[in-house]
Short mmCIF file of C-alpha atoms in Angstrom, two decimals:
data_model
loop_
_atom_site.label_atom_id
_atom_site.label_comp_id
_atom_site.label_asym_id
_atom_site.label_seq_id
_atom_site.Cartn_x
_atom_site.Cartn_y
_atom_site.Cartn_z
CA ASP A 1 19.98 -15.74 24.43
CA PRO A 2 23.41 -17.41 24.02
CA LEU A 3 24.20 -15.08 21.09
CA THR A 4 23.76 -11.90 23.15
CA ALA A 5 26.99 -10.01 23.80
CA TYR A 6 27.34 -8.61 27.30
CA SER A 7 29.36 -5.76 28.76
CA GLN A 8 30.52 -5.59 32.36
CA LEU A 9 29.67 -2.70 34.66
CA GLU A 10 31.23 -2.37 38.11
CA GLY A 11 31.57 0.16 40.87
CA THR A 12 31.36 1.01 44.55
CA ALA A 13 28.23 2.12 46.40
CA PHE A 14 28.52 4.21 49.55
CA SER A 15 27.08 7.02 51.60
CA THR A 16 28.83 7.76 54.91
CA ALA A 17 29.60 4.03 55.01
CA PRO A 18 29.82 1.37 52.30
CA LEU A 19 26.43 0.00 51.23
CA GLU A 20 26.75 -3.69 52.06
CA SER A 21 24.32 -6.30 50.66
CA ALA A 22 22.54 -3.60 48.65
CA PHE A 23 20.60 -4.39 45.47
CA VAL A 24 21.89 -2.78 42.26
CA SER A 25 19.46 -2.55 39.33
CA ALA A 26 19.74 -1.23 35.78
CA ILE A 27 17.34 0.03 33.12
CA CYS A 28 18.97 0.07 29.68
CA LYS A 29 17.73 1.45 26.34
CA ASP A 30 15.25 -1.36 25.62
CA GLY A 31 14.16 -1.69 29.25
CA SER A 32 16.42 -4.66 29.93
CA GLY A 33 18.65 -4.76 33.01
CA PHE A 34 21.40 -6.88 34.49
CA LYS A 35 21.79 -10.45 33.26
CA GLU A 36 21.69 -11.68 36.89
CA ASN A 37 20.93 -10.16 40.30
CA VAL A 38 23.65 -7.80 41.48
CA ILE A 39 24.38 -7.42 45.21
CA THR A 40 27.14 -5.33 46.79
CA ASP A 41 29.83 -6.84 49.01
CA ALA A 42 31.04 -5.62 52.43
CA GLN A 43 33.05 -2.83 50.76
CA GLY A 44 30.09 -1.69 48.64
CA LYS A 45 31.66 -3.18 45.50
CA TRP A 46 29.51 -4.76 42.79
CA THR A 47 29.76 -6.19 39.27
CA GLY A 48 27.06 -6.93 36.69
CA ASP A 49 26.57 -7.61 32.97
CA VAL A 50 24.23 -5.77 30.59
CA ASN A 51 23.43 -6.23 26.90
CA SER A 52 26.25 -4.55 24.96
CA THR A 53 23.85 -3.13 22.36
CA GLN A 54 21.52 -1.45 24.86
CA PHE A 55 23.51 1.47 26.26
CA PRO A 56 22.91 3.93 27.83
CA CYS A 57 21.82 2.36 31.13
CA HIS A 58 20.40 3.99 34.23
CA LEU A 59 21.61 2.43 37.49
CA GLN A 60 20.18 2.44 40.99
CA VAL A 61 21.43 0.99 44.28
CA THR A 62 18.96 0.40 47.11
CA LEU A 63 19.60 -0.38 50.77
CA GLY A 64 16.62 0.25 53.03
CA LYS A 65 15.60 3.87 52.47
CA GLN A 66 18.91 4.76 50.83
CA GLN A 67 18.98 5.00 47.04
CA TYR A 68 21.71 6.38 44.79
CA HIS A 69 22.02 6.51 41.03
CA GLY A 70 24.49 6.26 38.17
CA TYR A 71 24.64 6.37 34.38
CA ALA A 72 26.57 4.22 31.91
CA VAL A 73 27.14 4.90 28.21
CA ASN A 74 29.56 1.98 27.86
CA ALA A 75 31.24 -0.77 29.87
CA GLY A 76 33.34 0.13 32.89
CA ASN A 77 33.07 1.83 36.27
CA VAL A 78 29.86 3.44 37.54
CA ASN A 79 29.89 5.14 40.94
CA LEU A 80 26.74 5.11 43.07
CA ASN A 81 26.73 7.62 45.95
CA PRO A 82 25.21 10.96 47.04
CA LEU A 83 27.54 12.91 44.72
CA THR A 84 26.32 11.01 41.66
CA ASP A 85 22.75 11.84 42.70
CA LEU A 86 23.66 15.53 42.94
CA LEU A 87 25.28 15.36 39.51
CA ILE A 88 22.40 13.56 37.77
CA THR A 89 19.81 15.86 39.33
CA ASN A 90 21.82 18.92 38.27
CA ALA A 91 22.28 17.60 34.71
CA THR A 92 18.67 16.54 34.13
CA SER A 93 16.67 19.02 36.27
CA GLN A 94 14.79 15.94 37.48
CA LEU A 95 14.82 14.24 40.86
CA GLN A 96 17.05 11.22 40.43
CA SER A 97 14.33 8.66 41.28
CA SER A 98 12.03 10.08 38.56
CA TRP A 99 14.92 10.20 36.09
CA TYR A 100 15.77 6.55 36.78
CA GLN A 101 12.25 5.39 35.91
CA SER A 102 11.97 7.67 32.88
CA ASN A 103 14.86 5.96 31.06
CA ASN A 104 15.63 9.25 29.28
CA PRO A 105 19.24 9.59 28.08
CA ILE A 106 21.36 12.45 29.43
CA ASP A 107 23.00 14.79 26.94
CA GLU A 108 26.71 14.00 27.35
CA ASN A 109 27.80 17.61 26.99
CA ARG A 110 25.33 18.72 29.64
CA LEU A 111 26.58 15.94 31.93
CA LYS A 112 30.18 17.17 31.55
CA ILE A 113 29.19 20.79 32.21
CA SER A 114 27.16 19.76 35.28
CA ASN A 115 30.06 17.64 36.55
CA ALA A 116 32.45 20.61 36.27
CA SER A 117 29.96 23.00 37.91
CA LEU A 118 29.30 20.66 40.83
CA LEU A 119 33.00 20.09 41.47
CA LYS A 120 33.77 23.82 41.27
CA THR A 121 30.97 24.56 43.76
CA LEU A 122 32.10 21.84 46.19
CA LYS A 123 35.66 23.16 46.02
CA SER A 124 34.51 26.72 46.66
CA LYS A 125 32.56 25.50 49.70
CA GLY A 126 35.70 24.06 51.28
CA TYR A 127 35.50 20.40 50.27
CA ASN A 128 38.71 18.57 49.33
CA ILE A 129 37.97 17.31 45.82
CA ASP A 130 39.77 17.12 42.49
CA GLU A 131 38.03 19.47 40.03
CA SER A 132 39.03 17.26 37.08
CA LYS A 133 37.24 14.19 38.50
CA ASP A 134 34.56 12.35 36.51
CA LEU A 135 32.18 11.74 39.42
CA ILE A 136 30.42 8.80 37.75
CA GLY A 137 32.99 7.16 35.48
CA ILE A 138 36.28 7.32 37.40
CA LEU A 139 36.41 4.99 40.39
CA SER A 140 35.40 6.45 43.75
CA ASP A 141 36.02 3.85 46.46
CA LEU A 142 36.46 3.90 50.23
CA ASN A 143 39.98 5.35 49.85
CA SER A 144 38.84 8.22 47.62
CA ASP A 145 38.47 11.92 48.36
CA GLU A 146 34.83 11.57 47.30
CA TYR A 147 34.08 9.20 50.19
CA GLN A 148 35.38 11.81 52.66
CA VAL A 149 33.49 14.57 50.83
CA VAL A 150 30.23 12.63 51.27
CA LYS A 151 30.93 12.34 55.01
CA ASP A 152 31.77 16.05 55.25
CA LEU A 153 28.72 17.06 53.18
CA THR A 154 26.42 14.88 55.31
CA ALA A 155 27.78 16.53 58.47
CA ALA A 156 27.22 19.98 56.94
CA ILE A 157 23.63 19.10 56.00
CA GLU A 158 22.95 17.77 59.52
CA ALA A 159 24.26 21.04 60.99
CA SER A 160 22.25 23.20 58.56
CA ASN A 161 19.19 25.09 59.76
CA SER A 162 17.67 25.30 56.27
CA ILE A 163 18.40 21.92 54.64
CA VAL A 164 16.78 18.97 56.37
CA ASP A 165 18.52 16.15 54.50
CA LEU A 166 20.05 15.11 51.18
CA ASN A 167 16.63 14.90 49.51
CA ALA A 168 15.91 18.51 50.47
CA LEU A 169 19.23 19.55 48.92
CA LEU A 170 18.42 17.57 45.77
CA LEU A 171 15.16 19.54 45.40
CA LEU A 172 17.21 22.76 45.42
CA ILE A 173 19.74 21.34 42.96
CA LYS A 174 16.92 20.25 40.62
CA ASP A 175 15.94 23.91 40.28
CA GLY A 176 19.51 24.95 39.50
CA ASN A 177 20.54 26.12 42.97
CA LEU A 178 24.00 24.55 43.22
CA ASN A 179 25.07 27.37 45.50
CA GLN A 180 22.71 26.04 48.18
CA ILE A 181 25.23 23.27 48.92
CA PRO A 182 26.25 23.98 52.53
CA SER A 183 29.87 24.87 53.24
CA LYS A 184 32.11 22.29 54.84
CA LEU A 185 32.13 22.62 58.61
CA GLN A 186 35.32 24.02 60.09
CA THR A 187 37.29 21.35 61.93
CA PRO A 188 37.25 22.21 65.63
CA VAL A 189 40.57 22.32 67.45
CA THR A 190 40.75 19.25 69.67
CA PRO A 191 41.64 20.23 73.25
CA PRO A 192 44.53 18.33 74.83
CA VAL A 193 43.49 15.27 76.79
CA PRO A 194 44.02 15.97 80.51
CA LEU A 195 46.28 13.57 82.38
CA ARG A 196 44.35 11.13 84.50
CA PRO A 197 44.89 11.81 88.21
CA THR A 198 46.43 8.87 90.00
CA THR A 199 44.20 6.93 92.36
CA ASP A 200 47.01 4.89 93.85
CA PRO A 201 47.02 5.78 97.59
CA TYR A 202 50.59 4.57 98.05
CA ARG A 203 51.91 6.72 95.23
CA HIS A 204 49.93 9.62 96.61
CA GLY A 205 51.38 9.04 100.05
CA VAL A 206 54.93 8.86 98.77
CA SER A 207 54.62 12.02 96.72
CA THR A 208 53.03 13.88 99.65
CA THR A 209 55.85 12.78 101.98
CA ALA A 210 58.42 13.76 99.42
CA ARG A 211 56.96 17.23 99.12
CA GLN A 212 57.01 17.64 102.91
CA TRP A 213 60.76 16.86 103.02
#
């Protein structure tokens, strides 16, 4: 419809690496989505237009078995990464994939409270993150603290004996167990790199002779 007004949504999709050539979809209030297909670039960046009268919109990015979700109440930035999944699951008490299909709006006050609680928990577990950050609406790109937090959180999950993967953590978060987020792993002290022994026979011979004198 040429008379339809559109609003632009944009963002960055990543996990421990940018999601390149991933498909981004939207379900807005009336069930409509993006005006055209939306695919991420090599940096995980994407842009798409939705009907301006049909907010809020649920967003989903898919690359293979990876799926992350976001939420838009107006035009602007929407992050799509594991932290946004943790936030949406915490705010809705639903697994993010079920929430996406349900098209139920999120109470904005509950979203803000969940955002603050998640950030406070991550900080208390040793992750370097700004507690005033809007995890969905304020840009998180490949230069952001959030990108590093996702890498650190993934490493902590992989080292955990009780949490198999992100989906297992999301099940715990759904039931209100934010404290089950594993603590950031302590950075090991890197031992000094030993000097390579020389294999030059002439140098060896010279140094041996010199020591004999």
